[in-house]
């Protein structure tokens, strides 16, 4: 679902697909960078947190949508980190995007709370990580959760996002893959 919106980072998205074919990894690029850019712009985000950098496609999309924002993005695969940093430097966004190399569980406790937007795109969502993400997001902040249709642990996360008490949530696609949630 790339829609009609022009995608300034379409080449990085394509490079991610090409990399995955060679590297046999799970670097599946998100299908709609312009949507993420628009969400960051609508939130007038100053601080954005991303779990799952891959080659930098979505971090760049967020940064382009919110020109006053810094982006902290986390990735454990060293080759993905290297390529993401290269793409980010080429786009002259390295002063605003920090790629943290390591596991989510190790990096998240080192970050300061108060993020305006957080994006989970790091495989199957899990309840423990989501609780940590909620703690890092400001009240009124926006959480975007991908891969909610993976079943298993993702189903518990989906239920929590739609409990009607802690989040105002909506699914944004017909297959229930992504939710946008505002922290209440
Ligand atoms: C679906 S890809 C991210 C795609 C990226 N957001 C994009 O749209 O181009 C998921 C990435 O998360 C990374 N990842 C998965 N689990 C992780 C973990 N526990 N800690 C850090 N990185 C992780 C993988 O190495 C992979 O690069």
mmCIF file of C-alpha atoms and ligand atoms in Angstrom:
data_model
loop_
_atom_site.group_PDB
_atom_site.id
_atom_site.type_symbol
_atom_site.label_atom_id
_atom_site.label_comp_id
_atom_site.label_asym_id
_atom_site.label_seq_id
_atom_site.Cartn_x
_atom_site.Cartn_y
_atom_site.Cartn_z
ATOM 1 C CA UNK A 1 0.000 0.000 0.000
ATOM 2 C CA UNK A 2 2.210 2.851 -1.167
ATOM 3 C CA UNK A 3 -0.786 5.027 -2.178
ATOM 4 C CA UNK A 4 -0.539 8.014 -4.474
ATOM 5 C CA UNK A 5 1.710 10.073 -2.222
ATOM 6 C CA UNK A 6 5.202 10.520 -3.665
ATOM 7 C CA UNK A 7 7.791 8.733 -1.561
ATOM 8 C CA UNK A 8 11.115 10.581 -1.304
ATOM 9 C CA UNK A 9 12.733 7.452 0.135
ATOM 10 C CA UNK A 10 11.390 4.910 -2.368
ATOM 11 C CA UNK A 11 14.952 3.999 -3.399
ATOM 12 C CA UNK A 12 15.881 3.084 0.171
ATOM 13 C CA UNK A 13 12.731 1.023 0.456
ATOM 14 C CA UNK A 14 13.711 -0.810 -2.752
ATOM 15 C CA UNK A 15 17.285 -1.198 -1.476
ATOM 16 C CA UNK A 16 15.887 -2.809 1.693
ATOM 17 C CA UNK A 17 13.958 -5.364 -0.351
ATOM 18 C CA UNK A 18 17.076 -6.083 -2.428
ATOM 19 C CA UNK A 19 19.212 -6.402 0.720
ATOM 20 C CA UNK A 20 16.748 -8.861 2.302
ATOM 21 C CA UNK A 21 16.856 -11.094 -0.784
ATOM 22 C CA UNK A 22 20.655 -11.355 -0.451
ATOM 23 C CA UNK A 23 21.016 -11.285 3.339
ATOM 24 C CA UNK A 24 18.107 -13.680 4.051
ATOM 25 C CA UNK A 25 17.101 -11.497 6.996
ATOM 26 C CA UNK A 26 13.802 -10.006 8.137
ATOM 27 C CA UNK A 27 14.332 -6.465 6.852
ATOM 28 C CA UNK A 28 10.824 -6.033 5.489
ATOM 29 C CA UNK A 29 10.364 -2.298 4.890
ATOM 30 C CA UNK A 30 7.146 -0.724 6.128
ATOM 31 C CA UNK A 31 4.733 -0.281 3.262
ATOM 32 C CA UNK A 32 3.901 3.414 3.674
ATOM 33 C CA UNK A 33 6.628 5.885 4.625
ATOM 34 C CA UNK A 34 4.575 8.923 3.530
ATOM 35 C CA UNK A 35 1.879 7.950 6.056
ATOM 36 C CA UNK A 36 4.475 7.936 8.865
ATOM 37 C CA UNK A 37 5.803 11.304 7.675
ATOM 38 C CA UNK A 38 2.273 12.751 7.757
ATOM 39 C CA UNK A 39 1.622 11.362 11.259
ATOM 40 C CA UNK A 40 4.860 12.879 12.557
ATOM 41 C CA UNK A 41 3.943 16.194 10.936
ATOM 42 C CA UNK A 42 0.417 16.128 12.395
ATOM 43 C CA UNK A 43 1.815 15.486 15.867
ATOM 44 C CA UNK A 44 4.337 18.357 15.443
ATOM 45 C CA UNK A 45 6.740 15.794 16.877
ATOM 46 C CA UNK A 46 9.979 16.914 18.508
ATOM 47 C CA UNK A 47 11.114 13.463 19.674
ATOM 48 C CA UNK A 48 10.440 10.210 17.820
ATOM 49 C CA UNK A 49 11.382 6.675 18.874
ATOM 50 C CA UNK A 50 11.555 3.740 16.462
ATOM 51 C CA UNK A 51 12.098 0.036 17.151
ATOM 52 C CA UNK A 52 13.423 -1.694 14.036
ATOM 53 C CA UNK A 53 15.627 0.510 11.825
ATOM 54 C CA UNK A 54 16.518 -1.990 9.100
ATOM 55 C CA UNK A 55 18.193 0.197 6.434
ATOM 56 C CA UNK A 56 16.737 3.514 7.611
ATOM 57 C CA UNK A 57 13.643 3.847 5.414
ATOM 58 C CA UNK A 58 11.128 4.650 8.140
ATOM 59 C CA UNK A 59 13.521 6.699 10.316
ATOM 60 C CA UNK A 60 14.129 8.948 7.292
ATOM 61 C CA UNK A 61 10.389 9.132 6.573
ATOM 62 C CA UNK A 62 9.673 10.298 10.139
ATOM 63 C CA UNK A 63 12.498 12.838 10.095
ATOM 64 C CA UNK A 64 11.343 14.299 6.782
ATOM 65 C CA UNK A 65 7.771 14.702 8.091
ATOM 66 C CA UNK A 66 8.787 16.470 11.290
ATOM 67 C CA UNK A 67 11.619 18.875 10.478
ATOM 68 C CA UNK A 68 12.078 19.923 14.130
ATOM 69 C CA UNK A 69 12.298 16.361 15.418
ATOM 70 C CA UNK A 70 15.117 14.119 16.477
ATOM 71 C CA UNK A 71 14.695 10.388 15.865
ATOM 72 C CA UNK A 72 16.127 7.617 18.060
ATOM 73 C CA UNK A 73 16.011 4.322 16.202
ATOM 74 C CA UNK A 74 17.154 0.914 17.482
ATOM 75 C CA UNK A 75 18.635 -1.972 15.493
ATOM 76 C CA UNK A 76 20.672 -5.022 16.554
ATOM 77 C CA UNK A 77 21.912 -6.306 13.185
ATOM 78 C CA UNK A 78 25.355 -4.701 12.618
ATOM 79 C CA UNK A 79 25.036 -4.786 8.825
ATOM 80 C CA UNK A 80 21.650 -3.049 8.991
ATOM 81 C CA UNK A 81 23.129 -0.443 11.330
ATOM 82 C CA UNK A 82 26.023 0.198 8.937
ATOM 83 C CA UNK A 83 23.756 0.559 5.891
ATOM 84 C CA UNK A 84 21.194 2.680 7.754
ATOM 85 C CA UNK A 85 23.898 5.094 8.938
ATOM 86 C CA UNK A 86 25.174 5.312 5.360
ATOM 87 C CA UNK A 87 21.696 6.116 3.980
ATOM 88 C CA UNK A 88 21.017 8.619 6.748
ATOM 89 C CA UNK A 89 24.319 10.422 6.150
ATOM 90 C CA UNK A 90 23.697 10.527 2.387
ATOM 91 C CA UNK A 91 20.305 12.139 3.072
ATOM 92 C CA UNK A 92 22.091 14.670 5.349
ATOM 93 C CA UNK A 93 19.875 13.652 8.275
ATOM 94 C CA UNK A 94 22.631 12.348 10.553
ATOM 95 C CA UNK A 95 22.400 15.412 12.804
ATOM 96 C CA UNK A 96 18.777 14.456 13.642
ATOM 97 C CA UNK A 97 18.676 10.641 13.487
ATOM 98 C CA UNK A 98 20.611 8.469 15.958
ATOM 99 C CA UNK A 99 20.888 4.755 15.193
ATOM 100 C CA UNK A 100 21.370 2.895 18.475
ATOM 101 C CA UNK A 101 23.036 -0.468 17.892
ATOM 102 C CA UNK A 102 21.771 -3.212 20.211
ATOM 103 C CA UNK A 103 18.762 -5.151 21.355
ATOM 104 C CA UNK A 104 15.575 -3.211 22.139
ATOM 105 C CA UNK A 105 15.610 -4.543 25.705
ATOM 106 C CA UNK A 106 19.141 -3.236 26.275
ATOM 107 C CA UNK A 107 18.732 0.200 24.643
ATOM 108 C CA UNK A 108 15.246 1.239 25.794
ATOM 109 C CA UNK A 109 16.192 1.652 29.489
ATOM 110 C CA UNK A 110 18.971 4.089 28.465
ATOM 111 C CA UNK A 111 16.526 6.534 26.797
ATOM 112 C CA UNK A 112 14.780 9.487 28.440
ATOM 113 C CA UNK A 113 10.962 9.433 28.488
ATOM 114 C CA UNK A 114 8.784 12.092 26.824
ATOM 115 C CA UNK A 115 8.626 10.902 23.197
ATOM 116 C CA UNK A 116 5.858 12.417 21.054
ATOM 117 C CA UNK A 117 5.703 9.512 18.595
ATOM 118 C CA UNK A 118 6.851 5.895 18.915
ATOM 119 C CA UNK A 119 6.861 3.233 16.201
ATOM 120 C CA UNK A 120 7.160 -0.494 16.772
ATOM 121 C CA UNK A 121 8.363 -2.298 13.636
ATOM 122 C CA UNK A 122 10.692 -4.895 15.120
ATOM 123 C CA UNK A 123 9.060 -8.241 14.442
ATOM 124 C CA UNK A 124 6.145 -9.555 16.494
ATOM 125 C CA UNK A 125 4.937 -7.043 19.137
ATOM 126 C CA UNK A 126 5.306 -8.347 22.704
ATOM 127 C CA UNK A 127 3.505 -7.135 25.858
ATOM 128 C CA UNK A 128 6.672 -6.415 27.896
ATOM 129 C CA UNK A 129 8.221 -4.201 25.232
ATOM 130 C CA UNK A 130 4.944 -2.427 24.702
ATOM 131 C CA UNK A 131 4.705 -1.610 28.386
ATOM 132 C CA UNK A 132 8.194 -0.095 28.212
ATOM 133 C CA UNK A 133 7.253 1.865 25.096
ATOM 134 C CA UNK A 134 4.185 3.238 26.843
ATOM 135 C CA UNK A 135 6.400 4.467 29.680
ATOM 136 C CA UNK A 136 8.640 6.326 27.223
ATOM 137 C CA UNK A 137 5.732 7.998 25.380
ATOM 138 C CA UNK A 138 4.234 11.228 26.760
ATOM 139 C CA UNK A 139 0.511 11.347 27.583
ATOM 140 C CA UNK A 140 -1.205 12.386 24.343
ATOM 141 C CA UNK A 141 1.645 10.909 22.318
ATOM 142 C CA UNK A 142 1.090 8.603 19.340
ATOM 143 C CA UNK A 143 2.135 4.962 19.179
ATOM 144 C CA UNK A 144 2.175 3.186 15.816
ATOM 145 C CA UNK A 145 2.307 -0.604 16.119
ATOM 146 C CA UNK A 146 3.026 -2.746 13.049
ATOM 147 C CA UNK A 147 2.723 -6.540 12.750
ATOM 148 C CA UNK A 148 -0.318 -6.759 15.026
ATOM 149 C CA UNK A 149 -1.702 -9.545 12.837
ATOM 150 C CA UNK A 150 1.161 -11.945 13.683
ATOM 151 C CA UNK A 151 -0.909 -13.805 16.288
ATOM 152 C CA UNK A 152 0.534 -15.157 19.558
ATOM 153 C CA UNK A 153 2.049 -12.363 21.681
ATOM 154 C CA UNK A 154 0.795 -9.788 19.164
ATOM 155 C CA UNK A 155 -2.768 -10.694 20.083
ATOM 156 C CA UNK A 156 -2.195 -9.666 23.726
ATOM 157 C CA UNK A 157 -0.760 -6.347 22.555
ATOM 158 C CA UNK A 158 -3.739 -5.793 20.256
ATOM 159 C CA UNK A 159 -6.131 -6.420 23.154
ATOM 160 C CA UNK A 160 -4.272 -3.953 25.396
ATOM 161 C CA UNK A 161 -4.335 -1.274 22.686
ATOM 162 C CA UNK A 162 -8.106 -1.676 22.346
ATOM 163 C CA UNK A 163 -9.008 -1.915 26.041
ATOM 164 C CA UNK A 164 -10.700 1.500 25.787
ATOM 165 C CA UNK A 165 -8.962 2.734 28.959
ATOM 166 C CA UNK A 166 -5.278 3.315 28.309
ATOM 167 C CA UNK A 167 -5.282 4.069 24.580
ATOM 168 C CA UNK A 168 -7.514 5.569 21.891
ATOM 169 C CA UNK A 169 -6.718 3.200 19.005
ATOM 170 C CA UNK A 170 -7.692 2.548 15.411
ATOM 171 C CA UNK A 171 -6.561 -0.055 12.918
ATOM 172 C CA UNK A 172 -5.442 1.606 9.724
ATOM 173 C CA UNK A 173 -5.594 -1.281 7.302
ATOM 174 C CA UNK A 174 -8.078 -3.986 6.393
ATOM 175 C CA UNK A 175 -5.829 -6.880 7.421
ATOM 176 C CA UNK A 176 -5.372 -5.468 10.945
ATOM 177 C CA UNK A 177 -1.618 -5.122 10.545
ATOM 178 C CA UNK A 178 -1.078 -1.634 11.969
ATOM 179 C CA UNK A 179 -2.726 0.341 14.758
ATOM 180 C CA UNK A 180 -2.393 4.010 15.579
ATOM 181 C CA UNK A 181 -2.931 4.655 19.286
ATOM 182 C CA UNK A 182 -2.965 7.811 21.378
ATOM 183 C CA UNK A 183 -1.806 7.414 24.984
ATOM 184 C CA UNK A 184 -4.629 8.418 27.352
HETATM 185 C C1 LIG B 1 10.677 -5.178 9.772
HETATM 186 S S1 LIG B 1 12.346 -4.689 9.967
HETATM 187 C C2 LIG B 1 12.226 -2.927 10.175
HETATM 188 C C3 LIG B 1 11.871 -2.218 8.908
HETATM 189 C C4 LIG B 1 12.076 -0.721 8.927
HETATM 190 N N1 LIG B 1 11.269 -0.070 9.947
HETATM 191 C C5 LIG B 1 11.691 -0.198 7.572
HETATM 192 O O1 LIG B 1 10.505 0.093 7.354
HETATM 193 O O2 LIG B 1 12.566 -0.179 6.696
HETATM 194 C C6 LIG B 1 12.697 -5.209 11.622
HETATM 195 C C7 LIG B 1 14.098 -4.875 12.075
HETATM 196 O O3 LIG B 1 14.129 -5.010 13.496
HETATM 197 C C8 LIG B 1 15.347 -5.596 13.885
HETATM 198 N N2 LIG B 1 15.099 -6.268 15.161
HETATM 199 C C9 LIG B 1 14.240 -7.309 15.399
HETATM 200 N N3 LIG B 1 14.222 -7.617 16.699
HETATM 201 C C10 LIG B 1 15.087 -6.775 17.317
HETATM 202 C C11 LIG B 1 15.474 -6.591 18.668
HETATM 203 N N4 LIG B 1 14.988 -7.366 19.658
HETATM 204 N N5 LIG B 1 16.363 -5.610 18.954
HETATM 205 C C12 LIG B 1 16.864 -4.823 17.952
HETATM 206 N N6 LIG B 1 16.527 -4.942 16.654
HETATM 207 C C13 LIG B 1 15.649 -5.899 16.332
HETATM 208 C C14 LIG B 1 15.700 -6.546 12.742
HETATM 209 O O4 LIG B 1 17.099 -6.798 12.685
HETATM 210 C C15 LIG B 1 15.176 -5.793 11.516
HETATM 211 O O5 LIG B 1 16.190 -5.036 10.909
#
